[in-house]
């Protein structure tokens, strides 16, 4: 890329922000609603047992963002009311994304 414009700097964070926006718009709403409904049913049927979610290659935590906030323009549901019984573990090997993930968690109210 720098051959065309020497001042160009690729940013993983900007790239994933853009990709996540496209992905969010492309979500198959019926499929996502079914996934959320099944998670909610699992939480209701087993209220004492946490629902464990492991997000490998978590990027900028887009799956957690969808679970917490839904996609209201598309009417996706949110898991916020049950969030105390969801154990979410994210793994991202790209260190460039760590600071951005930390900032997002703080902005969503996590310590």
mmCIF file with all atom_site columns, C-alpha atoms in Angstrom:
data_model
loop_
_atom_site.group_PDB
_atom_site.id
_atom_site.type_symbol
_atom_site.label_atom_id
_atom_site.label_alt_id
_atom_site.label_comp_id
_atom_site.label_asym_id
_atom_site.label_entity_id
_atom_site.label_seq_id
_atom_site.pdbx_PDB_ins_code
_atom_site.Cartn_x
_atom_site.Cartn_y
_atom_site.Cartn_z
_atom_site.occupancy
_atom_site.B_iso_or_equiv
_atom_site.pdbx_formal_charge
_atom_site.auth_seq_id
_atom_site.auth_comp_id
_atom_site.auth_asym_id
_atom_site.auth_atom_id
_atom_site.pdbx_PDB_model_num
ATOM 1   C CA . UNK A 1 1   ? 0.000   0.000   0.000  1.00 0.00 ? 1   UNK A CA 1
ATOM 2   C CA . UNK A 1 2   ? 2.807   2.389   0.873  1.00 0.00 ? 2   UNK A CA 1
ATOM 3   C CA . UNK A 1 3   ? 4.151   2.148   -2.677 1.00 0.00 ? 3   UNK A CA 1
ATOM 4   C CA . UNK A 1 4   ? 1.226   4.215   -3.912 1.00 0.00 ? 4   UNK A CA 1
ATOM 5   C CA . UNK A 1 5   ? 1.134   6.643   -1.012 1.00 0.00 ? 5   UNK A CA 1
ATOM 6   C CA . UNK A 1 6   ? 4.166   6.647   1.306  1.00 0.00 ? 6   UNK A CA 1
ATOM 7   C CA . UNK A 1 7   ? 2.139   8.346   4.074  1.00 0.00 ? 7   UNK A CA 1
ATOM 8   C CA . UNK A 1 8   ? -0.420  5.511   4.126  1.00 0.00 ? 8   UNK A CA 1
ATOM 9   C CA . UNK A 1 9   ? -0.595  3.585   7.413  1.00 0.00 ? 9   UNK A CA 1
ATOM 10  C CA . UNK A 1 10  ? -2.820  0.544   7.726  1.00 0.00 ? 10  UNK A CA 1
ATOM 11  C CA . UNK A 1 11  ? -4.854  0.460   10.933 1.00 0.00 ? 11  UNK A CA 1
ATOM 12  C CA . UNK A 1 12  ? -6.321  -2.854  12.099 1.00 0.00 ? 12  UNK A CA 1
ATOM 13  C CA . UNK A 1 13  ? -8.747  -0.938  14.330 1.00 0.00 ? 13  UNK A CA 1
ATOM 14  C CA . UNK A 1 14  ? -10.095 1.253   11.513 1.00 0.00 ? 14  UNK A CA 1
ATOM 15  C CA . UNK A 1 15  ? -10.303 -1.752  9.198  1.00 0.00 ? 15  UNK A CA 1
ATOM 16  C CA . UNK A 1 16  ? -12.256 -3.852  11.722 1.00 0.00 ? 16  UNK A CA 1
ATOM 17  C CA . UNK A 1 17  ? -14.522 -0.928  12.639 1.00 0.00 ? 17  UNK A CA 1
ATOM 18  C CA . UNK A 1 18  ? -15.476 -0.627  8.972  1.00 0.00 ? 18  UNK A CA 1
ATOM 19  C CA . UNK A 1 19  ? -15.807 -4.396  8.533  1.00 0.00 ? 19  UNK A CA 1
ATOM 20  C CA . UNK A 1 20  ? -17.961 -4.698  11.656 1.00 0.00 ? 20  UNK A CA 1
ATOM 21  C CA . UNK A 1 21  ? -20.321 -2.004  10.359 1.00 0.00 ? 21  UNK A CA 1
ATOM 22  C CA . UNK A 1 22  ? -20.761 -3.886  7.079  1.00 0.00 ? 22  UNK A CA 1
ATOM 23  C CA . UNK A 1 23  ? -21.190 -7.179  8.962  1.00 0.00 ? 23  UNK A CA 1
ATOM 24  C CA . UNK A 1 24  ? -23.814 -5.659  11.260 1.00 0.00 ? 24  UNK A CA 1
ATOM 25  C CA . UNK A 1 25  ? -25.861 -4.509  8.287  1.00 0.00 ? 25  UNK A CA 1
ATOM 26  C CA . UNK A 1 26  ? -25.530 -7.917  6.633  1.00 0.00 ? 26  UNK A CA 1
ATOM 27  C CA . UNK A 1 27  ? -26.729 -9.968  9.604  1.00 0.00 ? 27  UNK A CA 1
ATOM 28  C CA . UNK A 1 28  ? -29.513 -12.380 8.729  1.00 0.00 ? 28  UNK A CA 1
ATOM 29  C CA . UNK A 1 29  ? -32.016 -11.126 11.274 1.00 0.00 ? 29  UNK A CA 1
ATOM 30  C CA . UNK A 1 30  ? -34.015 -14.355 11.551 1.00 0.00 ? 30  UNK A CA 1
ATOM 31  C CA . UNK A 1 31  ? -30.877 -16.391 12.252 1.00 0.00 ? 31  UNK A CA 1
ATOM 32  C CA . UNK A 1 32  ? -29.559 -13.908 14.837 1.00 0.00 ? 32  UNK A CA 1
ATOM 33  C CA . UNK A 1 33  ? -32.945 -13.748 16.574 1.00 0.00 ? 33  UNK A CA 1
ATOM 34  C CA . UNK A 1 34  ? -32.977 -17.571 16.755 1.00 0.00 ? 34  UNK A CA 1
ATOM 35  C CA . UNK A 1 35  ? -29.484 -17.595 18.299 1.00 0.00 ? 35  UNK A CA 1
ATOM 36  C CA . UNK A 1 36  ? -30.532 -15.003 20.900 1.00 0.00 ? 36  UNK A CA 1
ATOM 37  C CA . UNK A 1 37  ? -33.817 -16.835 21.612 1.00 0.00 ? 37  UNK A CA 1
ATOM 38  C CA . UNK A 1 38  ? -31.920 -20.073 22.230 1.00 0.00 ? 38  UNK A CA 1
ATOM 39  C CA . UNK A 1 39  ? -29.486 -18.299 24.557 1.00 0.00 ? 39  UNK A CA 1
ATOM 40  C CA . UNK A 1 40  ? -32.377 -16.719 26.452 1.00 0.00 ? 40  UNK A CA 1
ATOM 41  C CA . UNK A 1 41  ? -34.140 -20.095 26.706 1.00 0.00 ? 41  UNK A CA 1
ATOM 42  C CA . UNK A 1 42  ? -30.970 -21.716 28.042 1.00 0.00 ? 42  UNK A CA 1
ATOM 43  C CA . UNK A 1 43  ? -30.656 -18.958 30.652 1.00 0.00 ? 43  UNK A CA 1
ATOM 44  C CA . UNK A 1 44  ? -34.298 -19.291 31.673 1.00 0.00 ? 44  UNK A CA 1
ATOM 45  C CA . UNK A 1 45  ? -34.167 -23.104 31.913 1.00 0.00 ? 45  UNK A CA 1
ATOM 46  C CA . UNK A 1 46  ? -30.898 -23.164 33.851 1.00 0.00 ? 46  UNK A CA 1
ATOM 47  C CA . UNK A 1 47  ? -30.805 -19.881 35.822 1.00 0.00 ? 47  UNK A CA 1
ATOM 48  C CA . UNK A 1 48  ? -28.109 -21.095 38.219 1.00 0.00 ? 48  UNK A CA 1
ATOM 49  C CA . UNK A 1 49  ? -25.781 -22.237 35.444 1.00 0.00 ? 49  UNK A CA 1
ATOM 50  C CA . UNK A 1 50  ? -23.860 -19.552 33.553 1.00 0.00 ? 50  UNK A CA 1
ATOM 51  C CA . UNK A 1 51  ? -23.962 -19.573 29.786 1.00 0.00 ? 51  UNK A CA 1
ATOM 52  C CA . UNK A 1 52  ? -20.321 -19.750 28.648 1.00 0.00 ? 52  UNK A CA 1
ATOM 53  C CA . UNK A 1 53  ? -19.402 -18.020 25.405 1.00 0.00 ? 53  UNK A CA 1
ATOM 54  C CA . UNK A 1 54  ? -15.866 -18.199 24.039 1.00 0.00 ? 54  UNK A CA 1
ATOM 55  C CA . UNK A 1 55  ? -15.075 -15.776 21.220 1.00 0.00 ? 55  UNK A CA 1
ATOM 56  C CA . UNK A 1 56  ? -11.875 -16.848 19.456 1.00 0.00 ? 56  UNK A CA 1
ATOM 57  C CA . UNK A 1 57  ? -10.484 -14.191 17.151 1.00 0.00 ? 57  UNK A CA 1
ATOM 58  C CA . UNK A 1 58  ? -12.675 -11.650 18.937 1.00 0.00 ? 58  UNK A CA 1
ATOM 59  C CA . UNK A 1 59  ? -11.405 -8.682  16.946 1.00 0.00 ? 59  UNK A CA 1
ATOM 60  C CA . UNK A 1 60  ? -13.073 -5.592  18.407 1.00 0.00 ? 60  UNK A CA 1
ATOM 61  C CA . UNK A 1 61  ? -15.647 -7.574  20.417 1.00 0.00 ? 61  UNK A CA 1
ATOM 62  C CA . UNK A 1 62  ? -18.386 -7.262  17.791 1.00 0.00 ? 62  UNK A CA 1
ATOM 63  C CA . UNK A 1 63  ? -20.245 -10.359 19.037 1.00 0.00 ? 63  UNK A CA 1
ATOM 64  C CA . UNK A 1 64  ? -20.255 -9.030  22.608 1.00 0.00 ? 64  UNK A CA 1
ATOM 65  C CA . UNK A 1 65  ? -21.466 -5.675  21.284 1.00 0.00 ? 65  UNK A CA 1
ATOM 66  C CA . UNK A 1 66  ? -24.377 -7.364  19.509 1.00 0.00 ? 66  UNK A CA 1
ATOM 67  C CA . UNK A 1 67  ? -25.257 -9.436  22.572 1.00 0.00 ? 67  UNK A CA 1
ATOM 68  C CA . UNK A 1 68  ? -25.220 -6.418  24.871 1.00 0.00 ? 68  UNK A CA 1
ATOM 69  C CA . UNK A 1 69  ? -26.773 -3.811  22.630 1.00 0.00 ? 69  UNK A CA 1
ATOM 70  C CA . UNK A 1 70  ? -28.510 -5.703  19.852 1.00 0.00 ? 70  UNK A CA 1
ATOM 71  C CA . UNK A 1 71  ? -29.048 -3.973  16.561 1.00 0.00 ? 71  UNK A CA 1
ATOM 72  C CA . UNK A 1 72  ? -32.097 -1.875  17.264 1.00 0.00 ? 72  UNK A CA 1
ATOM 73  C CA . UNK A 1 73  ? -32.615 -0.623  13.733 1.00 0.00 ? 73  UNK A CA 1
ATOM 74  C CA . UNK A 1 74  ? -33.099 -4.250  12.752 1.00 0.00 ? 74  UNK A CA 1
ATOM 75  C CA . UNK A 1 75  ? -34.986 -5.208  15.911 1.00 0.00 ? 75  UNK A CA 1
ATOM 76  C CA . UNK A 1 76  ? -32.411 -7.633  17.273 1.00 0.00 ? 76  UNK A CA 1
ATOM 77  C CA . UNK A 1 77  ? -32.905 -8.598  20.897 1.00 0.00 ? 77  UNK A CA 1
ATOM 78  C CA . UNK A 1 78  ? -30.407 -7.900  23.658 1.00 0.00 ? 78  UNK A CA 1
ATOM 79  C CA . UNK A 1 79  ? -29.118 -10.196 26.392 1.00 0.00 ? 79  UNK A CA 1
ATOM 80  C CA . UNK A 1 80  ? -28.582 -7.280  28.808 1.00 0.00 ? 80  UNK A CA 1
ATOM 81  C CA . UNK A 1 81  ? -31.241 -8.333  31.354 1.00 0.00 ? 81  UNK A CA 1
ATOM 82  C CA . UNK A 1 82  ? -29.596 -11.743 31.757 1.00 0.00 ? 82  UNK A CA 1
ATOM 83  C CA . UNK A 1 83  ? -25.997 -10.557 31.490 1.00 0.00 ? 83  UNK A CA 1
ATOM 84  C CA . UNK A 1 84  ? -25.177 -11.527 35.082 1.00 0.00 ? 84  UNK A CA 1
ATOM 85  C CA . UNK A 1 85  ? -25.484 -15.190 34.077 1.00 0.00 ? 85  UNK A CA 1
ATOM 86  C CA . UNK A 1 86  ? -23.361 -15.018 30.895 1.00 0.00 ? 86  UNK A CA 1
ATOM 87  C CA . UNK A 1 87  ? -19.639 -15.725 31.085 1.00 0.00 ? 87  UNK A CA 1
ATOM 88  C CA . UNK A 1 88  ? -17.980 -14.252 27.984 1.00 0.00 ? 88  UNK A CA 1
ATOM 89  C CA . UNK A 1 89  ? -14.327 -14.954 27.221 1.00 0.00 ? 89  UNK A CA 1
ATOM 90  C CA . UNK A 1 90  ? -12.662 -13.204 24.308 1.00 0.00 ? 90  UNK A CA 1
ATOM 91  C CA . UNK A 1 91  ? -9.332  -14.135 22.791 1.00 0.00 ? 91  UNK A CA 1
ATOM 92  C CA . UNK A 1 92  ? -7.610  -11.989 20.188 1.00 0.00 ? 92  UNK A CA 1
ATOM 93  C CA . UNK A 1 93  ? -3.975  -12.593 19.267 1.00 0.00 ? 93  UNK A CA 1
ATOM 94  C CA . UNK A 1 94  ? -3.552  -9.251  17.501 1.00 0.00 ? 94  UNK A CA 1
ATOM 95  C CA . UNK A 1 95  ? -2.016  -6.988  20.148 1.00 0.00 ? 95  UNK A CA 1
ATOM 96  C CA . UNK A 1 96  ? -2.842  -3.893  18.109 1.00 0.00 ? 96  UNK A CA 1
ATOM 97  C CA . UNK A 1 97  ? -6.496  -4.444  19.018 1.00 0.00 ? 97  UNK A CA 1
ATOM 98  C CA . UNK A 1 98  ? -6.042  -4.843  22.792 1.00 0.00 ? 98  UNK A CA 1
ATOM 99  C CA . UNK A 1 99  ? -6.181  -1.142  23.666 1.00 0.00 ? 99  UNK A CA 1
ATOM 100 C CA . UNK A 1 100 ? -9.247  -0.559  21.489 1.00 0.00 ? 100 UNK A CA 1
ATOM 101 C CA . UNK A 1 101 ? -10.994 -3.548  23.120 1.00 0.00 ? 101 UNK A CA 1
ATOM 102 C CA . UNK A 1 102 ? -10.149 -2.252  26.585 1.00 0.00 ? 102 UNK A CA 1
ATOM 103 C CA . UNK A 1 103 ? -11.562 1.181   25.710 1.00 0.00 ? 103 UNK A CA 1
ATOM 104 C CA . UNK A 1 104 ? -14.777 -0.386  24.412 1.00 0.00 ? 104 UNK A CA 1
ATOM 105 C CA . UNK A 1 105 ? -15.221 -2.463  27.554 1.00 0.00 ? 105 UNK A CA 1
ATOM 106 C CA . UNK A 1 106 ? -14.794 0.646   29.697 1.00 0.00 ? 106 UNK A CA 1
ATOM 107 C CA . UNK A 1 107 ? -17.311 2.576   27.557 1.00 0.00 ? 107 UNK A CA 1
ATOM 108 C CA . UNK A 1 108 ? -19.827 -0.274  28.051 1.00 0.00 ? 108 UNK A CA 1
ATOM 109 C CA . UNK A 1 109 ? -19.437 -0.077  31.845 1.00 0.00 ? 109 UNK A CA 1
ATOM 110 C CA . UNK A 1 110 ? -16.979 -2.923  32.474 1.00 0.00 ? 110 UNK A CA 1
ATOM 111 C CA . UNK A 1 111 ? -14.033 -2.385  34.815 1.00 0.00 ? 111 UNK A CA 1
#
